[in-house]
């Protein structure tokens, strides 16, 4: 089956007065229809930028796509004229962001903003759009949708605003939903509700999702596949269970280990004062990225080759099919030797 | 093992902070009870976690303790001294004993001041060093203590990453050897790979200096790791307070139960089996009081 999205060698640069930022370098992957892919990484990893670049939402200049293709149903998003891309965004490709206040227009009612999307992308009449907008607000769990569509964003609470934004994101039954840290700013109980909602909608609508996050807990509850990025490159990619339980990248391993063990008694209260496993050092300066594996300077398992040469992303040895890693070192052997 | 020192250095009694809006004639229109009748203590060398969601009043409570805001009612005693009525001069003396670490260290650092001078500023302000040379030595020592290269003292804040800036913020806070640090969401803005570094640093400093923390946060997993006791706030009230493991093993208030059950588990297999408990959103009645269910475990009666 042809993938819904096929990204090939995507490379993004930002030209700034302090030098060229190597934001994304040679990222390739594909996404099947209906698949949920979690893209994990921290600031500067390229996790958001590579997706925004695909849908034409990075500022140019200073940003530019230096190389690559992003084939959406066979058509290259990166070569598409802006007016066609605009038709896709909000139509076939829905989007939700971390801060609903910055994507909702404060002077227009929530209902108007949903209806606008329905009318431009689906060509619905005003009456039909209104009916559908009410259905959508109901679908995302907003009570009294008839009354709510007349209200402005500031009259919604944080969680409700995020729901409203999701309703716009899914309004035109997108084949792909791009979610950029949509629950990061929310309280944990609200986050849990939003995740429930997305899991339900995914089943109902059969859409594929790219969920960008730094929270491994959210990943565990949502993703079919996980892609871990660091320094603008993919470090590891594979089925969620494989990445969590048969981790092959030292960076992924460090991320998982640096969290307090779930359910274990606290280190201070039980008197052990056990320290968390910490990844040494700091993220790289991406105007001057390391010549080899970007994680090598912080990686206790790094070999000389890691420092000098960028490792390719390849199927990991003895791992689940599709479980890929970019590493010159062998994490399992290195951990065995350490223990 | 439970090695809680007995004497509290911070005692907060019936603390309230209400925000009142008035109409044209000065009549009360609307009253927001940001903090409402909150009582707790922090012992020397102890970490009390203050958790809750946005709007729960946890940060306002921290600001009241720091005397960055004035309470509507209630008392705060620090090292036995009532500090709610203190004027500027006496507050100054208190500030060498109580310090703060904010969420965003960048906004609390002067962009035009070399970070070494920023860390040395409290030493100068409180005349704790006798000469520039002594200050420089002390700053170098502080940098080393928080895991920064002392040569970085000559740089400016924008030349540091978020994690490094938080280390600078911590160095500045511990410069005066405080007994209590109020840490308001100190790791929230940091990258995941850096959070563990900072949490470890907090723990090390406590072990070495015996400093107590009022640790305000919403990440329950880190709070469990780092705190001796935890107080849970909801709409300005403390609804439950207990030794950390007691709280996680036997949460009594429905809101605490909901909060704990909403924590995502970073493991797909266990996450699949996680049972959620839902909170009906019912607020505690205004006259409800904390009741002790087991020693040290307090729950707001419904």
Coordinates of C-alpha atoms in Angstrom, one line a residue:
Chain A
X1 CA 0.0 0.0 0.0
X2 CA 1.3 3.4 -0.9
X3 CA 1.9 5.5 2.3
X4 CA -0.2 8.5 3.0
X5 CA 2.9 10.6 3.6
X6 CA 6.4 9.8 2.3
X7 CA 9.1 12.1 3.6
X8 CA 12.4 11.9 1.8
X9 CA 15.7 13.4 2.9
X10 CA 14.0 16.6 4.3
X11 CA 16.6 19.2 5.2
X12 CA 15.7 22.6 6.7
X13 CA 18.0 25.5 7.4
X14 CA 17.6 28.9 9.1
X15 CA 19.9 31.6 8.0
X16 CA 20.4 33.9 11.0
X17 CA 23.0 36.6 11.8
X18 CA 24.7 34.2 14.1
X19 CA 25.1 31.5 11.4
X20 CA 23.1 28.9 9.7
X21 CA 20.9 26.8 12.0
X22 CA 20.9 23.1 10.9
X23 CA 17.4 22.6 12.1
X24 CA 16.5 19.4 10.2
X25 CA 19.0 17.2 8.4
X26 CA 18.1 14.3 6.1
X27 CA 14.9 13.2 7.7
X28 CA 13.1 10.3 5.9
X29 CA 10.1 8.3 6.9
X30 CA 6.7 7.3 5.8
X31 CA 3.3 7.3 7.4
X32 CA 0.4 4.9 6.6
X33 CA -3.2 6.0 6.5
X34 CA -4.7 5.7 10.0
X35 CA -1.3 5.4 11.7
X36 CA -0.5 7.5 14.8
X37 CA 3.1 8.5 14.9
X38 CA 4.5 10.2 17.9
X39 CA 7.5 12.4 17.2
X40 CA 9.6 12.9 20.4
X41 CA 12.4 15.3 21.1
X42 CA 13.3 18.4 22.9
X43 CA 13.7 22.0 21.9
X44 CA 16.1 22.2 18.9
X45 CA 15.5 18.6 18.0
X46 CA 13.7 19.5 14.8
X47 CA 10.6 17.7 15.8
X48 CA 8.2 20.6 15.2
X49 CA 10.2 22.4 12.5
X50 CA 10.3 19.4 10.1
X51 CA 6.5 19.1 10.2
X52 CA 5.9 22.8 9.9
X53 CA 8.3 23.0 7.0
X54 CA 6.3 20.2 5.2
X55 CA 3.1 22.2 5.4
X56 CA 4.8 25.5 4.5
X57 CA 4.4 27.1 7.9
X58 CA 8.0 28.1 8.6
X59 CA 8.9 31.8 8.0
X60 CA 10.9 32.2 4.8
X61 CA 13.4 33.8 5.2
X62 CA 15.1 33.0 7.6
X63 CA 13.9 29.5 7.1
X64 CA 14.4 27.4 3.9
X65 CA 13.9 23.9 2.8
X66 CA 17.4 23.0 1.6
X67 CA 16.5 19.6 0.2
X68 CA 14.0 16.8 0.2
X69 CA 10.5 15.8 -0.7
X70 CA 7.3 15.3 1.3
X71 CA 4.9 13.3 -0.8
X72 CA 1.3 13.5 0.5
X73 CA -0.8 11.0 -1.5
X74 CA 2.0 11.1 -4.1
X75 CA 2.1 14.9 -4.5
X76 CA 5.1 16.8 -3.2
X77 CA 4.0 19.4 -0.6
X78 CA 7.4 21.1 -0.9
X79 CA 6.9 21.8 -4.6
X80 CA 3.3 22.8 -4.4
X81 CA 2.2 26.4 -5.1
X82 CA 1.1 28.2 -2.0
X83 CA -2.6 28.4 -3.0
X84 CA -2.8 24.6 -3.3
X85 CA -1.0 24.1 0.0
X86 CA -3.4 26.5 1.6
X87 CA -6.3 24.4 0.3
X88 CA -4.8 21.3 1.9
X89 CA -4.1 22.9 5.2
X90 CA -7.3 22.8 7.2
X91 CA -8.8 20.5 4.6
X92 CA -7.1 17.2 4.0
X93 CA -4.4 18.1 6.6
X94 CA -5.8 19.3 9.9
X95 CA -3.7 21.0 12.5
X96 CA -3.8 21.7 16.2
X97 CA -1.2 23.6 18.2
X98 CA 0.0 24.0 21.8
X99 CA -1.5 27.5 22.3
X100 CA -5.1 27.8 21.1
X101 CA -5.1 31.5 21.8
X102 CA -2.6 32.1 19.1
X103 CA -4.4 30.1 16.5
X104 CA -8.0 31.2 17.3
X105 CA -8.9 34.7 16.2
X106 CA -10.0 36.6 19.4
X107 CA -12.5 38.9 17.6
X108 CA -14.4 36.2 15.8
X109 CA -16.8 33.8 17.4
X110 CA -15.7 30.2 17.8
X111 CA -18.6 29.1 15.6
X112 CA -17.7 31.5 12.8
X113 CA -14.1 30.1 12.8
X114 CA -15.3 26.5 12.4
X115 CA -17.9 27.5 9.8
X116 CA -15.3 29.4 7.8
X117 CA -13.2 26.3 7.5
X118 CA -16.2 24.2 6.5
X119 CA -17.4 26.8 3.9
X120 CA -14.0 27.3 2.3
X121 CA -12.8 23.7 2.2
X122 CA -16.1 21.8 1.8
X123 CA -18.2 24.5 0.1
X124 CA -21.0 24.1 2.6
X125 CA -23.9 26.6 2.7
X126 CA -24.1 28.9 5.8
X127 CA -26.9 26.8 7.3
X128 CA -25.2 23.5 6.6
X129 CA -22.0 24.8 8.0
X130 CA -23.7 26.0 11.2
X131 CA -25.4 22.6 11.7
X132 CA -22.0 20.8 11.2
X133 CA -20.2 23.2 13.5
X134 CA -22.7 22.4 16.3
X135 CA -22.2 18.7 15.6
X136 CA -18.4 19.1 15.8
X137 CA -18.5 21.0 19.1
X138 CA -20.7 18.3 20.4
X139 CA -18.3 15.6 19.1
X140 CA -15.3 17.1 21.0
X141 CA -17.3 17.2 24.2
X142 CA -18.3 20.9 24.5
X143 CA -21.6 21.1 26.4
X144 CA -24.4 23.3 25.0
X145 CA -22.8 23.7 21.6
X146 CA -25.8 25.8 20.2
X147 CA -24.9 28.4 22.8
X148 CA -21.2 28.0 22.6
X149 CA -20.8 28.7 18.9
X150 CA -22.0 32.2 19.5
X151 CA -19.2 32.8 22.0
X152 CA -15.7 34.2 21.6
X153 CA -12.5 32.3 22.5
X154 CA -11.9 34.2 25.7
X155 CA -15.2 32.9 27.0
X156 CA -13.8 29.4 26.8
X157 CA -11.6 27.8 29.5
X158 CA -8.1 26.4 28.5
X159 CA -9.4 22.9 28.0
X160 CA -12.5 24.0 26.2
X161 CA -10.4 26.2 23.9
X162 CA -8.2 23.3 23.0
X163 CA -11.3 21.2 22.3
X164 CA -12.6 24.0 20.0
X165 CA -9.3 24.0 18.2
X166 CA -9.4 20.3 17.8
X167 CA -12.9 20.7 16.3
X168 CA -11.5 23.0 13.7
X169 CA -8.6 20.7 13.1
X170 CA -10.9 17.8 12.3
X171 CA -13.7 19.8 10.7
X172 CA -13.1 18.7 7.2
X173 CA -12.4 15.0 8.0
X174 CA -8.7 15.3 7.4
X175 CA -6.6 12.3 6.3
X176 CA -3.8 13.6 8.4
X177 CA -3.9 15.5 11.7
X178 CA -0.8 17.3 12.8
X179 CA -0.7 18.0 16.5
X180 CA 2.1 20.1 17.8
X181 CA 2.3 19.6 21.6
X182 CA -1.4 20.3 22.0
X183 CA -1.6 19.1 25.6
X184 CA 1.7 20.4 26.9
X185 CA 0.2 23.6 28.5
X186 CA -2.8 21.8 29.9
X187 CA -3.4 20.5 33.4
X188 CA -2.9 16.7 33.7
X189 CA -6.6 15.9 34.2
X190 CA -7.5 18.0 31.2
X191 CA -4.7 16.4 29.2
X192 CA -6.2 13.0 30.0
X193 CA -9.6 14.1 28.7
X194 CA -8.1 15.5 25.5
X195 CA -6.1 12.3 24.9
X196 CA -9.3 10.2 25.4
X197 CA -11.1 12.5 22.9
X198 CA -8.3 12.1 20.3
X199 CA -8.2 8.3 20.7
X200 CA -12.0 8.2 20.2
X201 CA -11.9 10.5 17.2
X202 CA -9.1 8.6 15.6
X203 CA -11.2 5.5 15.7
X204 CA -14.3 7.2 14.4
X205 CA -12.6 9.2 11.6
X206 CA -9.8 6.8 10.6
X207 CA -7.3 9.7 10.3
X208 CA -3.5 9.4 10.6
X209 CA -1.9 11.5 13.3
X210 CA 1.5 13.0 13.7
X211 CA 1.7 13.9 17.4
X212 CA 4.7 16.0 18.4
X213 CA 5.6 15.9 22.1
X214 CA 8.3 15.6 24.6
X215 CA 6.3 13.6 27.1
X216 CA 7.0 9.9 27.0
X217 CA 3.9 9.2 29.1
X218 CA 1.7 10.7 26.4
X219 CA 3.5 8.8 23.7
X220 CA 2.9 5.5 25.5
X221 CA -0.8 6.0 25.6
X222 CA -1.3 7.2 22.0
X223 CA 1.3 6.1 19.5
X224 CA 1.4 3.1 17.1
X225 CA 4.9 4.2 16.1
X226 CA 7.5 6.4 17.8
X227 CA 10.2 8.6 16.2
X228 CA 12.8 10.0 18.5
X229 CA 14.7 13.1 17.1
X230 CA 17.8 14.8 18.4
X231 CA 19.9 17.5 16.8
X232 CA 17.7 17.7 13.6
X233 CA 18.0 13.9 12.9
X234 CA 16.0 10.8 13.6
X235 CA 17.8 8.7 16.3
X236 CA 15.3 5.9 16.5
X237 CA 12.0 4.9 15.0
X238 CA 9.8 1.9 15.4
X239 CA 6.7 0.4 16.9
X240 CA 6.0 2.0 20.3
X241 CA 6.4 -1.2 22.4
X242 CA 9.7 -2.0 20.7
X243 CA 11.1 1.5 21.2
X244 CA 10.1 1.5 24.9
X245 CA 11.1 -2.1 25.8
X246 CA 13.9 -2.9 23.3
X247 CA 15.4 0.6 23.2
X248 CA 18.4 0.9 20.7
X249 CA 19.3 4.6 20.8
X250 CA 21.3 5.9 23.7
X251 CA 19.3 9.1 23.6
X252 CA 16.0 7.3 23.9
X253 CA 17.4 5.2 26.7
X254 CA 18.6 8.3 28.5
X255 CA 15.2 10.0 28.1
X256 CA 13.3 7.0 29.5
X257 CA 15.8 6.4 32.4
X258 CA 15.8 10.1 33.4
X259 CA 12.2 9.9 34.5
X260 CA 11.3 8.7 38.0
X261 CA 10.3 5.1 37.9
X262 CA 6.5 5.0 37.8
X263 CA 4.9 3.7 40.9
X264 CA 8.2 3.4 42.8
X265 CA 8.4 5.1 46.2
X266 CA 10.0 8.5 46.2
X267 CA 13.7 8.7 46.7
X268 CA 13.6 11.4 49.4
X269 CA 10.7 9.9 51.4
X270 CA 12.0 6.4 51.4
X271 CA 15.4 7.7 52.7
X272 CA 17.4 6.3 49.8
X273 CA 17.8 9.7 48.1
X274 CA 18.5 7.8 45.0
X275 CA 19.5 10.1 42.2
X276 CA 17.8 10.2 38.8
X277 CA 19.8 8.9 35.9
X278 CA 20.8 12.1 34.1
X279 CA 22.0 12.7 30.6
X280 CA 25.3 14.7 31.0
X281 CA 25.9 17.9 29.2
X282 CA 23.6 20.2 27.2
X283 CA 21.8 20.1 23.8
X284 CA 24.2 21.0 20.9
X285 CA 24.4 24.5 19.4
X286 CA 22.7 23.9 16.0
X287 CA 24.6 26.7 14.2
X288 CA 27.6 24.5 14.8
X289 CA 26.4 20.9 15.1
X290 CA 28.8 18.1 16.0
X291 CA 30.3 16.6 12.8
X292 CA 29.1 13.0 13.6
X293 CA 26.1 11.7 15.6
X294 CA 24.7 14.9 17.2
X295 CA 24.2 13.0 20.5
X296 CA 27.7 11.7 20.6
X297 CA 29.2 14.5 22.8
X298 CA 26.7 13.5 25.5
X299 CA 26.6 9.8 24.9
X300 CA 28.7 7.7 27.4
X301 CA 28.5 4.8 24.9
X302 CA 29.8 6.8 21.9
X303 CA 32.6 5.4 19.8
X304 CA 35.2 7.3 17.9
X305 CA 33.3 6.8 14.7
X306 CA 30.2 8.4 16.4
X307 CA 32.2 11.6 16.9
X308 CA 33.3 11.8 13.3
X309 CA 30.6 10.3 11.1
X310 CA 26.8 10.6 11.0
X311 CA 25.3 7.1 11.3
X312 CA 22.5 6.2 8.9
X313 CA 19.1 5.2 10.1
X314 CA 18.9 1.4 9.5
X315 CA 16.9 -1.6 10.7
X316 CA 18.2 -2.5 14.2
X317 CA 19.7 -5.9 14.5
X318 CA 17.5 -8.6 16.0
X319 CA 14.7 -6.0 16.6
X320 CA 11.1 -5.9 15.5
X321 CA 10.5 -5.2 11.8
X322 CA 10.6 -1.5 11.1
X323 CA 12.5 -0.7 14.3
X324 CA 15.3 1.5 13.1
X325 CA 18.2 3.1 14.8
X326 CA 20.9 5.5 13.8
X327 CA 23.9 4.4 15.9
X328 CA 27.4 3.2 15.3
X329 CA 27.5 1.8 18.8
X330 CA 25.5 -1.2 19.9
X331 CA 23.5 -0.1 22.9
X332 CA 22.7 -3.6 24.1
X333 CA 26.3 -4.7 24.0
X334 CA 27.5 -1.4 25.6
X335 CA 25.0 -1.7 28.4
X336 CA 25.9 -5.4 29.0
X337 CA 29.6 -4.4 29.2
X338 CA 28.7 -1.6 31.7
X339 CA 26.7 -3.9 34.0
Chain B
X1 CA 13.0 5.2 57.6
X2 CA 11.6 8.6 58.2
X3 CA 14.0 11.2 59.3
X4 CA 11.9 14.3 59.5
X5 CA 13.4 16.9 61.8
X6 CA 10.8 18.0 64.3
X7 CA 10.8 21.9 64.4
X8 CA 9.1 23.7 61.6
X9 CA 11.0 26.6 60.2
X10 CA 7.9 27.8 58.3
X11 CA 4.4 27.8 59.8
X12 CA 1.5 29.0 57.8
X13 CA -1.8 29.5 59.6
X14 CA -5.2 30.2 58.0
X15 CA -3.6 32.1 55.1
X16 CA -6.0 33.7 52.6
X17 CA -5.6 35.9 49.6
X18 CA -8.8 37.2 48.1
X19 CA -9.0 39.4 45.0
X20 CA -12.1 41.6 45.2
X21 CA -13.5 43.6 42.4
X22 CA -15.6 46.6 43.3
X23 CA -18.2 48.6 41.5
X24 CA -18.4 52.4 41.0
X25 CA -19.6 52.9 44.5
X26 CA -16.9 50.8 46.1
X27 CA -19.3 47.9 46.8
X28 CA -17.9 44.5 46.6
X29 CA -19.0 42.9 43.3
X30 CA -17.0 39.7 43.0
X31 CA -14.5 37.9 45.3
X32 CA -12.0 35.4 44.0
X33 CA -10.6 33.3 46.8
X34 CA -7.2 32.6 45.2
X35 CA -5.9 31.2 48.5
X36 CA -8.4 30.4 51.2
X37 CA -7.7 29.3 54.7
X38 CA -4.5 27.5 54.0
X39 CA -2.4 26.0 56.8
X40 CA 0.8 24.0 56.6
X41 CA 4.3 23.8 58.0
X42 CA 7.8 23.1 56.6
X43 CA 10.4 21.5 58.8
X44 CA 14.1 22.4 58.6
X45 CA 15.7 20.3 55.8
X46 CA 12.3 19.1 54.6
X47 CA 10.7 19.3 51.1
X48 CA 7.0 20.0 51.0
X49 CA 5.5 19.6 47.6
X50 CA 2.6 21.9 46.7
X51 CA 0.7 20.5 43.8
X52 CA -2.5 21.5 42.0
X53 CA -3.6 22.7 38.6
X54 CA -3.6 26.1 37.1
X55 CA -5.7 28.5 39.3
X56 CA -5.4 26.3 42.3
X57 CA -3.5 29.0 44.2
X58 CA -0.2 27.2 44.6
X59 CA 1.9 29.9 43.1
X60 CA 0.0 32.6 45.0
X61 CA 0.7 30.7 48.2
X62 CA 4.4 30.8 47.3
X63 CA 4.4 34.5 46.6
X64 CA 2.7 35.1 50.0
X65 CA 5.3 33.1 51.8
X66 CA 8.0 35.1 50.1
X67 CA 6.2 38.3 51.0
X68 CA 6.0 39.3 47.4
X69 CA 2.2 39.7 47.9
X70 CA 0.2 40.6 51.0
X71 CA -2.3 38.2 52.5
X72 CA -5.9 39.1 53.1
X73 CA -5.8 37.2 56.4
X74 CA -3.7 34.7 58.2
X75 CA -0.2 34.4 59.6
X76 CA 3.2 33.3 58.3
X77 CA 5.9 32.5 60.8
X78 CA 9.4 32.0 59.6
X79 CA 12.0 30.6 62.0
X80 CA 9.5 31.5 64.8
X81 CA 9.1 35.1 63.7
X82 CA 5.8 36.5 62.4
X83 CA 6.6 37.9 59.0
X84 CA 3.2 39.0 57.7
X85 CA 3.5 42.5 59.2
X86 CA 7.2 43.1 58.6
X87 CA 8.4 46.3 57.0
X88 CA 11.1 46.6 54.4
X89 CA 14.1 46.7 56.7
X90 CA 13.2 43.6 58.6
X91 CA 12.2 41.8 55.4
X92 CA 15.7 42.4 54.1
X93 CA 17.2 40.4 56.9
X94 CA 14.7 37.7 56.3
X95 CA 15.7 37.5 52.6
X96 CA 19.1 36.1 53.5
X97 CA 17.3 33.2 55.1
X98 CA 14.6 32.6 52.5
X99 CA 15.2 32.5 48.8
X100 CA 13.4 31.8 45.6
X101 CA 13.9 29.9 42.3
X102 CA 11.5 30.8 39.5
X103 CA 10.3 28.8 36.5
X104 CA 12.0 31.0 34.0
X105 CA 15.4 31.9 35.2
X106 CA 15.9 34.1 32.1
X107 CA 13.2 36.6 33.1
X108 CA 14.7 36.9 36.6
X109 CA 18.3 37.7 35.3
X110 CA 19.3 41.1 34.1
X111 CA 20.3 40.6 30.5
X112 CA 23.0 43.3 30.7
X113 CA 24.7 42.0 33.9
X114 CA 27.4 39.3 33.7
X115 CA 26.0 36.2 35.4
X116 CA 28.9 36.2 37.9
X117 CA 27.8 39.7 39.0
X118 CA 24.2 38.5 39.2
X119 CA 25.2 35.6 41.4
X120 CA 27.4 37.9 43.6
X121 CA 24.7 40.5 43.9
X122 CA 22.9 39.0 47.0
X123 CA 26.4 38.7 48.6
X124 CA 27.0 42.4 48.0
X125 CA 23.5 43.5 49.0
X126 CA 23.7 41.7 52.3
X127 CA 27.4 42.6 52.9
X128 CA 28.4 38.9 53.2
X129 CA 31.7 39.4 51.4
X130 CA 34.3 41.9 52.4
X131 CA 36.1 42.5 49.1
X132 CA 35.7 42.1 45.4
X133 CA 38.3 39.3 45.5
X134 CA 36.4 37.4 48.2
X135 CA 33.2 37.8 46.2
X136 CA 34.8 36.5 43.1
X137 CA 36.1 33.4 45.0
X138 CA 32.7 32.8 46.5
X139 CA 31.0 33.1 43.1
X140 CA 33.5 30.7 41.6
X141 CA 32.7 28.3 44.4
X142 CA 29.0 28.7 43.8
X143 CA 29.4 28.1 40.1
X144 CA 31.3 24.9 40.8
X145 CA 28.7 23.9 43.4
X146 CA 25.9 24.0 40.8
X147 CA 27.9 22.3 38.1
X148 CA 28.9 25.3 36.0
X149 CA 32.4 26.2 34.8
X150 CA 33.5 29.2 37.0
X151 CA 34.9 30.8 33.8
X152 CA 31.3 31.2 32.6
X153 CA 30.9 34.0 35.3
X154 CA 32.1 36.5 32.7
X155 CA 29.3 35.7 30.2
X156 CA 25.8 37.2 29.8
X157 CA 22.5 35.3 30.4
X158 CA 21.7 34.9 26.7
X159 CA 24.8 32.8 26.2
X160 CA 23.4 30.0 28.3
X161 CA 20.9 27.3 27.6
X162 CA 17.7 26.9 29.8
X163 CA 19.3 24.3 32.0
X164 CA 22.4 26.4 32.6
X165 CA 20.3 29.4 33.3
X166 CA 18.4 27.5 35.9
X167 CA 21.7 26.5 37.5
X168 CA 22.6 30.2 37.6
X169 CA 19.3 30.9 39.3
X170 CA 20.0 28.2 41.9
X171 CA 23.5 29.5 42.5
X172 CA 22.1 32.9 43.2
X173 CA 19.5 31.5 45.5
X174 CA 22.0 29.5 47.6
X175 CA 24.6 32.3 47.7
X176 CA 23.3 33.6 51.0
X177 CA 23.0 30.1 52.5
X178 CA 19.2 30.2 53.0
X179 CA 17.3 27.9 55.3
X180 CA 14.3 27.8 52.9
X181 CA 14.0 28.0 49.1
X182 CA 10.6 28.5 47.5
X183 CA 10.9 26.9 44.1
X184 CA 8.0 27.8 41.8
X185 CA 7.8 25.3 38.9
X186 CA 11.6 25.2 38.6
X187 CA 11.8 22.4 36.1
X188 CA 8.6 22.9 34.1
X189 CA 10.3 25.0 31.3
X190 CA 13.3 22.7 31.0
X191 CA 14.0 20.0 28.4
X192 CA 13.3 16.5 29.6
X193 CA 17.0 15.5 29.5
X194 CA 17.8 18.5 31.7
X195 CA 15.1 18.1 34.3
X196 CA 16.8 15.1 36.0
X197 CA 20.0 17.1 36.3
X198 CA 18.2 19.9 38.1
X199 CA 16.2 17.6 40.4
X200 CA 19.4 15.8 41.3
X201 CA 21.0 19.2 42.1
X202 CA 18.1 20.1 44.4
X203 CA 18.5 16.9 46.3
X204 CA 22.3 17.2 46.6
X205 CA 22.1 20.8 47.9
X206 CA 19.5 19.7 50.5
X207 CA 21.8 16.9 51.7
X208 CA 24.8 19.2 51.9
X209 CA 23.2 22.4 53.3
X210 CA 20.1 21.1 55.0
X211 CA 18.0 23.6 53.1
X212 CA 14.2 23.2 53.1
X213 CA 12.1 23.5 50.0
X214 CA 8.6 24.6 49.3
X215 CA 8.5 22.9 45.9
X216 CA 5.6 24.1 43.8
X217 CA 5.0 21.9 40.8
X218 CA 2.4 20.1 38.7
X219 CA 4.5 17.1 37.7
X220 CA 3.4 14.5 40.2
X221 CA 6.1 12.0 39.3
X222 CA 8.9 14.5 40.1
X223 CA 7.1 15.6 43.2
X224 CA 6.9 12.1 44.4
X225 CA 10.6 11.6 43.8
X226 CA 11.7 14.7 45.5
X227 CA 9.3 15.5 48.4
X228 CA 8.9 14.3 52.0
X229 CA 5.4 15.5 52.1
X230 CA 2.8 16.7 49.6
X231 CA -0.1 19.2 49.9
X232 CA -2.7 19.1 47.1
X233 CA -4.5 22.4 46.3
X234 CA -7.8 22.8 44.6
X235 CA -9.4 26.3 44.0
X236 CA -7.4 27.9 46.8
X237 CA -7.9 25.2 49.4
X238 CA -5.6 22.4 50.5
X239 CA -7.8 19.3 50.1
X240 CA -5.2 16.8 51.2
X241 CA -1.8 16.7 52.8
X242 CA 0.3 13.7 53.7
X243 CA 3.7 12.1 53.7
X244 CA 4.5 11.4 50.1
X245 CA 4.1 7.7 50.0
X246 CA 1.0 7.8 52.2
X247 CA -0.5 10.1 49.7
X248 CA 0.3 8.0 46.6
X249 CA -0.6 4.7 48.4
X250 CA -3.8 5.9 50.0
X251 CA -5.2 9.1 48.5
X252 CA -8.5 9.9 50.2
X253 CA -9.8 13.0 48.5
X254 CA -11.5 12.3 45.2
X255 CA -9.6 15.2 43.6
X256 CA -6.2 13.7 44.7
X257 CA -7.3 10.3 43.4
X258 CA -8.2 11.9 40.0
X259 CA -5.0 13.7 39.8
X260 CA -2.8 10.7 40.5
X261 CA -4.8 8.5 38.2
X262 CA -4.4 11.0 35.3
X263 CA -0.6 10.7 35.4
X264 CA 0.4 9.1 32.1
X265 CA 2.7 6.1 32.5
X266 CA 5.8 6.0 30.2
X267 CA 5.3 2.4 29.3
X268 CA 2.8 1.3 26.6
X269 CA 1.8 -1.9 28.4
X270 CA 1.1 -0.4 31.7
X271 CA -0.5 2.7 30.2
X272 CA -3.0 0.5 28.5
X273 CA -4.1 -0.9 31.8
X274 CA -4.2 2.4 33.7
X275 CA -7.5 2.9 35.5
X276 CA -8.7 6.5 35.6
X277 CA -10.7 8.0 38.4
X278 CA -12.8 10.9 37.5
X279 CA -13.4 13.9 39.7
X280 CA -16.9 15.4 39.6
X281 CA -15.6 18.9 40.0
X282 CA -17.5 19.5 43.2
X283 CA -15.8 22.1 45.3
X284 CA -15.3 21.7 49.0
X285 CA -18.0 23.4 51.1
X286 CA -16.7 26.7 52.5
X287 CA -16.9 25.5 56.1
X288 CA -15.1 22.2 55.5
X289 CA -12.0 21.6 57.6
X290 CA -9.0 19.3 57.3
X291 CA -9.3 16.2 59.4
X292 CA -6.5 13.9 60.3
X293 CA -7.2 10.3 59.1
X294 CA -3.8 8.8 60.1
X295 CA -0.9 10.6 61.7
X296 CA 0.2 13.4 59.4
X297 CA -2.4 12.6 56.8
X298 CA -5.0 15.3 56.5
X299 CA -8.1 15.3 54.3
X300 CA -10.7 18.1 53.7
X301 CA -14.0 16.7 54.9
X302 CA -16.6 16.7 52.1

